[in-house]
Short mmCIF file of C-alpha atoms and ligand atoms in Angstrom, two decimals:
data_model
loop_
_atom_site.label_atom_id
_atom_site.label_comp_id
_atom_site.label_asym_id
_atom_site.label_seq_id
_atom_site.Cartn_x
_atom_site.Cartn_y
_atom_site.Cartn_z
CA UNK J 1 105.64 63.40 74.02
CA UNK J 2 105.91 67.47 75.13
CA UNK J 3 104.57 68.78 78.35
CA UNK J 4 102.39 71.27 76.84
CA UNK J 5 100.15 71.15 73.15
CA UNK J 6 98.26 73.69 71.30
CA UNK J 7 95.68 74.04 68.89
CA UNK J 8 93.27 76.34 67.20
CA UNK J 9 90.27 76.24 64.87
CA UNK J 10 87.82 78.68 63.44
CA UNK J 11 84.30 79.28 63.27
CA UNK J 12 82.07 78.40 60.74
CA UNK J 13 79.39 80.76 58.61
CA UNK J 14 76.57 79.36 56.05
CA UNK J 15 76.80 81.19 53.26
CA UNK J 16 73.51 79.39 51.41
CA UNK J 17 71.46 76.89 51.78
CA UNK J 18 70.35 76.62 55.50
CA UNK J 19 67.01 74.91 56.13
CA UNK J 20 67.13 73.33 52.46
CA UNK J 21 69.75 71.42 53.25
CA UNK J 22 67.65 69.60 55.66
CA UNK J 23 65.44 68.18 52.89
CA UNK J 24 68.36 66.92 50.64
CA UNK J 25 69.41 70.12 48.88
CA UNK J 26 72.71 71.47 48.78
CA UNK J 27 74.52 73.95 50.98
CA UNK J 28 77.92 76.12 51.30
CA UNK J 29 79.48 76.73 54.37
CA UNK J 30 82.65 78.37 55.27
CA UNK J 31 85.50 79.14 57.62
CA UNK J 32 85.31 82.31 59.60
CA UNK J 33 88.27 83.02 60.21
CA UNK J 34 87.50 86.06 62.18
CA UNK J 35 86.86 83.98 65.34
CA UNK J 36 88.90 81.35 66.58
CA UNK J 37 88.90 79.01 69.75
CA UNK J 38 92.45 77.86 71.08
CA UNK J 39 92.99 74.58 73.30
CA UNK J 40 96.14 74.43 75.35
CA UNK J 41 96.52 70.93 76.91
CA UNK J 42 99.24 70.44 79.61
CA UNK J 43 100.43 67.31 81.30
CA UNK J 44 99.88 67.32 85.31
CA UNK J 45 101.49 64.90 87.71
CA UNK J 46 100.21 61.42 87.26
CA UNK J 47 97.73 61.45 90.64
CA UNK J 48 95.95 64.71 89.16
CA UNK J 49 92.89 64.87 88.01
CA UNK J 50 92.08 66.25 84.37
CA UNK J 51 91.40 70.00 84.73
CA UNK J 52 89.73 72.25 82.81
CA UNK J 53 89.65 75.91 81.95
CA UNK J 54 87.01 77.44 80.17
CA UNK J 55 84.28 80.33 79.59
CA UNK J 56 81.76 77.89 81.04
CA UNK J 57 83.75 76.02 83.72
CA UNK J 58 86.71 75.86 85.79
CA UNK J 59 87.22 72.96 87.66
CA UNK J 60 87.49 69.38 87.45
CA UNK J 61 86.67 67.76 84.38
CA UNK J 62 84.56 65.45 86.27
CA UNK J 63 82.81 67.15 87.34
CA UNK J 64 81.95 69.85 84.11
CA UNK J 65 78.09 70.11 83.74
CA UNK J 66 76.42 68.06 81.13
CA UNK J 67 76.22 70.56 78.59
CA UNK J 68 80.15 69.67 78.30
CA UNK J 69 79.75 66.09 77.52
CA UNK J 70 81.42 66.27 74.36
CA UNK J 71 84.29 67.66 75.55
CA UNK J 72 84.74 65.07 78.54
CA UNK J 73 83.83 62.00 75.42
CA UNK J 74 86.69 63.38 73.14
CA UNK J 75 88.97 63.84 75.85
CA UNK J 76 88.54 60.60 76.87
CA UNK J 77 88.97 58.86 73.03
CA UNK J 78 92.24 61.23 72.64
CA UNK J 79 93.89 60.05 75.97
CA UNK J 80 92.66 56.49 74.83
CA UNK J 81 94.11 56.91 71.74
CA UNK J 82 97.71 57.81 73.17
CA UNK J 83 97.71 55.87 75.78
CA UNK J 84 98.10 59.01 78.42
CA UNK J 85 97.81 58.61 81.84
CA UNK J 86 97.98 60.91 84.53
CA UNK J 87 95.91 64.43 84.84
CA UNK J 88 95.84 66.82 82.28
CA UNK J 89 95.19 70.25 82.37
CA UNK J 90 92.75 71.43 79.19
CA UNK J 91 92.42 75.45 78.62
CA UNK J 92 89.83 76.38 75.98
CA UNK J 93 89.56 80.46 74.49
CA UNK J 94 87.03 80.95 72.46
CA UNK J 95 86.20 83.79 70.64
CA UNK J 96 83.18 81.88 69.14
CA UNK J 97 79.74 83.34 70.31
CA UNK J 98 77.96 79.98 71.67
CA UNK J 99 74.07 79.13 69.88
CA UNK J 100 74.99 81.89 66.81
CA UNK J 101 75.37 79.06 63.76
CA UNK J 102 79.08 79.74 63.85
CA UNK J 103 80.02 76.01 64.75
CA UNK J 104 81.72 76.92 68.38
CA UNK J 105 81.42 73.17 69.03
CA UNK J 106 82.84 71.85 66.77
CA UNK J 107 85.36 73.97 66.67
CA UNK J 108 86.31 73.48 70.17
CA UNK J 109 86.51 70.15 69.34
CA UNK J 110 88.98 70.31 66.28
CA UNK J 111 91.12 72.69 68.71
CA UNK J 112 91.38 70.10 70.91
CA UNK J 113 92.23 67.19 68.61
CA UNK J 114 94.88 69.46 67.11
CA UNK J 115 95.89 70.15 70.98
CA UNK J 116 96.46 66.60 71.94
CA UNK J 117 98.50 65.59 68.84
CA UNK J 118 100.88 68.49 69.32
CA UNK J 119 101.35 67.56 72.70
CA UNK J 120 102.44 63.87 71.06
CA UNK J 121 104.37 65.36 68.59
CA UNK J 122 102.69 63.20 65.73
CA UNK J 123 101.44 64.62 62.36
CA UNK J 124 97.34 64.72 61.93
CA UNK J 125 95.55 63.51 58.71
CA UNK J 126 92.82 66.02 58.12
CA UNK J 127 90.61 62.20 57.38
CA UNK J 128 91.49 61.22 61.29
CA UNK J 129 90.77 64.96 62.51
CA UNK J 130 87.43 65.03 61.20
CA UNK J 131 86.74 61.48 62.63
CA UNK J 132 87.87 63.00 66.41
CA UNK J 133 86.27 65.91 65.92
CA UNK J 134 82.51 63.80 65.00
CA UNK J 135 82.84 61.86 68.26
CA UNK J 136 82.44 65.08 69.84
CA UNK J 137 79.82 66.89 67.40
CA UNK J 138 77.26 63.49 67.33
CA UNK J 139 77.52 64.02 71.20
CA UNK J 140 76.63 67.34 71.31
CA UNK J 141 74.02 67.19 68.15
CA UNK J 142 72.88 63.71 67.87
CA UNK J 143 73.26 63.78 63.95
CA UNK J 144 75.69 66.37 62.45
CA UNK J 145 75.79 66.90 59.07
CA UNK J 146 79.90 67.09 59.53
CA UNK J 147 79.77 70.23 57.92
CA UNK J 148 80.87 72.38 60.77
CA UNK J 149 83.80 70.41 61.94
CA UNK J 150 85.00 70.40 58.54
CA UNK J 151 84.85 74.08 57.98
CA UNK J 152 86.42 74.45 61.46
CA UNK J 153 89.43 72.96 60.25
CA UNK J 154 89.99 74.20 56.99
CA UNK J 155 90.19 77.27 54.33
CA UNK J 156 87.97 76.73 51.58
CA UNK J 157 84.41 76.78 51.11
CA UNK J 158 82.71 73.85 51.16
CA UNK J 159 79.71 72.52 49.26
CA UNK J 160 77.50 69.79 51.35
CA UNK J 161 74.52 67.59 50.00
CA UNK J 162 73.13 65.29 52.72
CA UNK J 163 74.62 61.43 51.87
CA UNK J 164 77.91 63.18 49.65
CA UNK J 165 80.99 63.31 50.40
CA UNK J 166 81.67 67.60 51.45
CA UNK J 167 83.50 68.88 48.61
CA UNK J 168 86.07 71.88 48.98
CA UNK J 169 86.09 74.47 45.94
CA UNK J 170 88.16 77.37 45.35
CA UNK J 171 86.29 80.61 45.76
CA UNK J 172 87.88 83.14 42.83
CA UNK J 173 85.42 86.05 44.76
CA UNK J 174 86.60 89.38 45.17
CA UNK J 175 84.59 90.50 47.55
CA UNK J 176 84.07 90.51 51.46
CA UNK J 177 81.27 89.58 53.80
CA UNK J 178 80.35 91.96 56.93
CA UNK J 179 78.74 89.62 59.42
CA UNK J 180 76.24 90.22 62.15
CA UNK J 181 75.49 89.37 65.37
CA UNK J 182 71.64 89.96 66.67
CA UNK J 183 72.53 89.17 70.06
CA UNK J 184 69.78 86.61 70.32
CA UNK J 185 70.29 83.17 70.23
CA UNK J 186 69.26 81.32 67.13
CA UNK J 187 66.21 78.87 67.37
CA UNK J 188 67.51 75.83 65.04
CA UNK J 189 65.58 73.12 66.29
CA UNK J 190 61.95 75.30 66.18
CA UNK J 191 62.71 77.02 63.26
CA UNK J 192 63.37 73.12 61.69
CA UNK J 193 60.51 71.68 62.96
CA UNK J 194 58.82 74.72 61.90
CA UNK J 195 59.85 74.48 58.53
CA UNK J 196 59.35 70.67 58.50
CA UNK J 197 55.73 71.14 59.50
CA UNK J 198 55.41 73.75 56.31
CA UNK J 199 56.81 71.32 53.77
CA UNK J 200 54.93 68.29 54.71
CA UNK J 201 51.50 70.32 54.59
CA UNK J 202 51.98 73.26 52.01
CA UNK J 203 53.26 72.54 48.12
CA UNK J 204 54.96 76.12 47.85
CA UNK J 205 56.62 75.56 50.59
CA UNK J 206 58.08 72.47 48.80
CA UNK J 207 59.02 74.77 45.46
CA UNK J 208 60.80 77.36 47.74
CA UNK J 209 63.30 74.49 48.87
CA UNK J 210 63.80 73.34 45.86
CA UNK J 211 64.21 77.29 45.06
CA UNK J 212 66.71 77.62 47.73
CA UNK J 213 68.95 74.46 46.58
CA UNK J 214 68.80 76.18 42.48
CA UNK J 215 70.14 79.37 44.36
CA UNK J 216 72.89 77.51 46.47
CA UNK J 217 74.27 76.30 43.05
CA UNK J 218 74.00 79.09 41.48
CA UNK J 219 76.32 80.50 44.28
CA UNK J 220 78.71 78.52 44.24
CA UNK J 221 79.12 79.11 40.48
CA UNK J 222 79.40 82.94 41.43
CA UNK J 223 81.91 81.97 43.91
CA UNK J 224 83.85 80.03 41.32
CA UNK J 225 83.53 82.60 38.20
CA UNK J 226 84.08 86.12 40.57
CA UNK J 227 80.01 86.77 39.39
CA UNK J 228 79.48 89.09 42.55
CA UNK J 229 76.21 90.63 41.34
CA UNK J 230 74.94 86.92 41.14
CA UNK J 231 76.19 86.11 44.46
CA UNK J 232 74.46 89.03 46.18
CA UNK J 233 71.21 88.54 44.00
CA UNK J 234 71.06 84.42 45.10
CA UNK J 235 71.09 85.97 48.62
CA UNK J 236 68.61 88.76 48.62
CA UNK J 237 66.26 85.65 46.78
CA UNK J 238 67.08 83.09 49.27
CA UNK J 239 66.74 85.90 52.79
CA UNK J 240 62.64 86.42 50.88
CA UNK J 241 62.24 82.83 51.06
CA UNK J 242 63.75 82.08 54.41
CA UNK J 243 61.41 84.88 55.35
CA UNK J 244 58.23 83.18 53.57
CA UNK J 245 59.35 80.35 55.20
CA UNK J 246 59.16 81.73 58.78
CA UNK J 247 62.47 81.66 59.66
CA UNK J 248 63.72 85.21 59.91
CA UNK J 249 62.71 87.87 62.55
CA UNK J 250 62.32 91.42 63.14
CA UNK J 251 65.94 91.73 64.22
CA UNK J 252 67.48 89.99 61.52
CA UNK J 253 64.72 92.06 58.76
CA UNK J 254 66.01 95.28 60.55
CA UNK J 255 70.08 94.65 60.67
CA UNK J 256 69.36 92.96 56.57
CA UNK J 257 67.53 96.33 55.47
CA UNK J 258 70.34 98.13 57.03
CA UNK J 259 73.04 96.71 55.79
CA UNK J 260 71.19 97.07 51.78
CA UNK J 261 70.65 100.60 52.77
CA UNK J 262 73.89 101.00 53.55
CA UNK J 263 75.22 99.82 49.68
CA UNK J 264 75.64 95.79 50.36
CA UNK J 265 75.06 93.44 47.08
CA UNK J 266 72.97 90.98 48.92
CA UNK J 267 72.47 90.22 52.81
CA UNK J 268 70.57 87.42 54.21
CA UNK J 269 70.40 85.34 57.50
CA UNK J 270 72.83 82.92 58.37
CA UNK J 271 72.37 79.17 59.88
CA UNK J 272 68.92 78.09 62.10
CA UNK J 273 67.74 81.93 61.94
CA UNK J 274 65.00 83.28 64.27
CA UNK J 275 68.21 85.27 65.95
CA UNK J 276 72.03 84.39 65.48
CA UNK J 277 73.83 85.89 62.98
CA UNK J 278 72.97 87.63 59.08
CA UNK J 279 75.94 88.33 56.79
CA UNK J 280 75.89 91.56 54.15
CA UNK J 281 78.08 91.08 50.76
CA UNK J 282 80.15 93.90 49.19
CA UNK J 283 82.63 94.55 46.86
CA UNK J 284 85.59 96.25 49.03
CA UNK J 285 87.00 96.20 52.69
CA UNK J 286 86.36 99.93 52.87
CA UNK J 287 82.65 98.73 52.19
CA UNK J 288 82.17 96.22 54.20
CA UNK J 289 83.38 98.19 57.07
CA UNK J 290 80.78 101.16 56.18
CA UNK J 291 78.40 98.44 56.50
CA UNK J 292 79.33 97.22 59.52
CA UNK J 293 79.44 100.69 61.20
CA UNK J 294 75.46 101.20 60.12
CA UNK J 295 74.84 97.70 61.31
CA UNK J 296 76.03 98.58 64.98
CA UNK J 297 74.32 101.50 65.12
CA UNK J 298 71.31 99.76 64.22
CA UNK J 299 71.84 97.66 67.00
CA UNK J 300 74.26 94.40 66.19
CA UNK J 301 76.09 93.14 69.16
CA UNK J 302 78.81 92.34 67.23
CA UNK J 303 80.45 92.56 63.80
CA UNK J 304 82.76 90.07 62.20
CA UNK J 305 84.87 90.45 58.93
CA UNK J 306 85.47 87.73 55.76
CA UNK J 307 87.48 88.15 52.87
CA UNK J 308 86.13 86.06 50.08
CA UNK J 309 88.50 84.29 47.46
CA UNK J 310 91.88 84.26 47.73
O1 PMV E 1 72.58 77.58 62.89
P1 PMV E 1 73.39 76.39 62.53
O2 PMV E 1 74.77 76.66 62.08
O3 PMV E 1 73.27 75.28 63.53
O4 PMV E 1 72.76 75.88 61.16
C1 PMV E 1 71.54 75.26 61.06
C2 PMV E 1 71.37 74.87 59.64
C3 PMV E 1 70.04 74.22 59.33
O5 PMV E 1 70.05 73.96 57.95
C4 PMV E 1 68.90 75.14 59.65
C5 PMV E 1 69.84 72.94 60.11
C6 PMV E 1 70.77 71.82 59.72
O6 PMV E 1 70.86 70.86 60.51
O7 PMV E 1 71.34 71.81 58.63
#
């Protein structure tokens, strides 16, 4: 056992499929490397209390508001798990914008489990990771798809269908993603309910999920065959049905037409929608950062970088 462990994990994008995925359709999500969250866990003297450092809180663990639950319910499992006792003292950096669809829960949480078994010294199975990292996400979600834990922790895209095992595939793309910040928070749980309600009562809005799942394959056979045209057309189809389907908004419509303006393949929102985060596709760096400058000056809080492929 070391005094001190360390950890790190990365946010998470949706590149296709949000809201579809909901009803059974498939999705692909990947890392974003471009943010990260690091855990530092140190070992205190055995009558200390567990401390903890973080954006939201700085105090005793104990005594962390609610909203932290998952953290206090994986920190417990992890000290279970090797047998620690005595206080520990937990410091969490995130660079992960909190309620933007870019996983920072479960991100935190994969930090931490990476943390913990640094501080033991012992080797992590990417099997037992994701297990740790779920204790914390069905706290803080109820019922996660696993999706975002496992593109925390890894480098590939991954392709999800509800009840399937998440498959990683190699992206051959050579192209980059400028992402997007609105500065408002997303709206998952209204815009799902939302788009529940539509599905149940209207029959096009049944086609234009199954719509959306045809496009998410079709993107992930751009991704696999370096077919960036494709990619950006499956996008600009699937941001006019999220749109039909309620779940964009006037500042993710303005920073999308901005972005196209400014010479991107394809640019849609990303995750819950109604606020959070869109993402623009082009073909170069020099591109995407173009992009990127026209997005800010239309009025994105913050821009974020992806190289796709290898
Ligand atoms: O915004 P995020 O990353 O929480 O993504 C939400 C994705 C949805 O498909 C809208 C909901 C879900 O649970 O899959």
């Amino acid at each position: 056992m070391k005094t001190q462990g360390n950890g790190s994990a990365s946010g998470k994008i949706i590149l296709m499929g949000e809201h579809s995925v909901v009803f059974g359709q498939p999705a692909i999500a990947m890392p974003l490397e471009a943010v990260r969250v690091r855990v530092q866990v140190e070992r205190l003297a055995p009558n200390m209390a567990d401390q903890l450092d973080s954006g939201y809180f700085r105090g005793e663990l104990a005594d962390a508001p609610d909203t932290l639950e998952n953290i206090k319910v994986l920190v417990r499992r992890l000290k279970d798990f090797f047998y620690l006792q005595g206080g520990l003292a937990l410091q969490i950096i995130s660079q992960i914008p909190a309620e933007r669809g870019m996983g920072s829960s479960a991100a935190v949480a994969v930090a931490l489990t990476r943390s913990f078994f640094d501080l033991a010294d012992q080797p992590l199975d990417p099997a037992l990771l994701l297990e740790f990292a779920n204790i914390s996400e069905r706290v803080a979600h109820g019922n996660p798809s696993g999706i975002d834990a496992a593109a925390a922790s890894g480098r590939y895209p991954l392709y999800f269908r509800k009840g399937s095992p998440i498959e990683a595939f190699d992206s051959n793309l050579s192209g980059w993603l400028t992402i997007a910040d609105t500065g408002i928070r997303g709206k998952t749980r209204q815009a799902v309910a939302d788009v529940g309600k539509l599905v149940k009562e209207a029959p096009q809005a049944r086609a234009m999920i199954f719509s959306l799942g045809l496009l998410t394959q079709i993107a992930r056979f751009a991704l696999e065959k370096n077919q960036l045209d494709i990619l950006g057309q499956t996008m600009n189809d699937a941001q006019a049905l999220l749109k039909k389907l309620t779940v964009s908004s006037a500042e993710l419509d303005q920073l999308i037409s901005s972005a196209l303006q400014a010479g991107a393949i394809g640019a849609k929102l990303t995750g819950g929608g109604r606020g959070g985060c869109m993402l623009a596709l082009s073909r170069t760096e020099e591109a995407a950062a173009e992009i990127g400058r026209q997005l800010k000056i239309t009025g994105a809080r913050a821009i974020w970088f992806q190289k796709l492929g290898e």
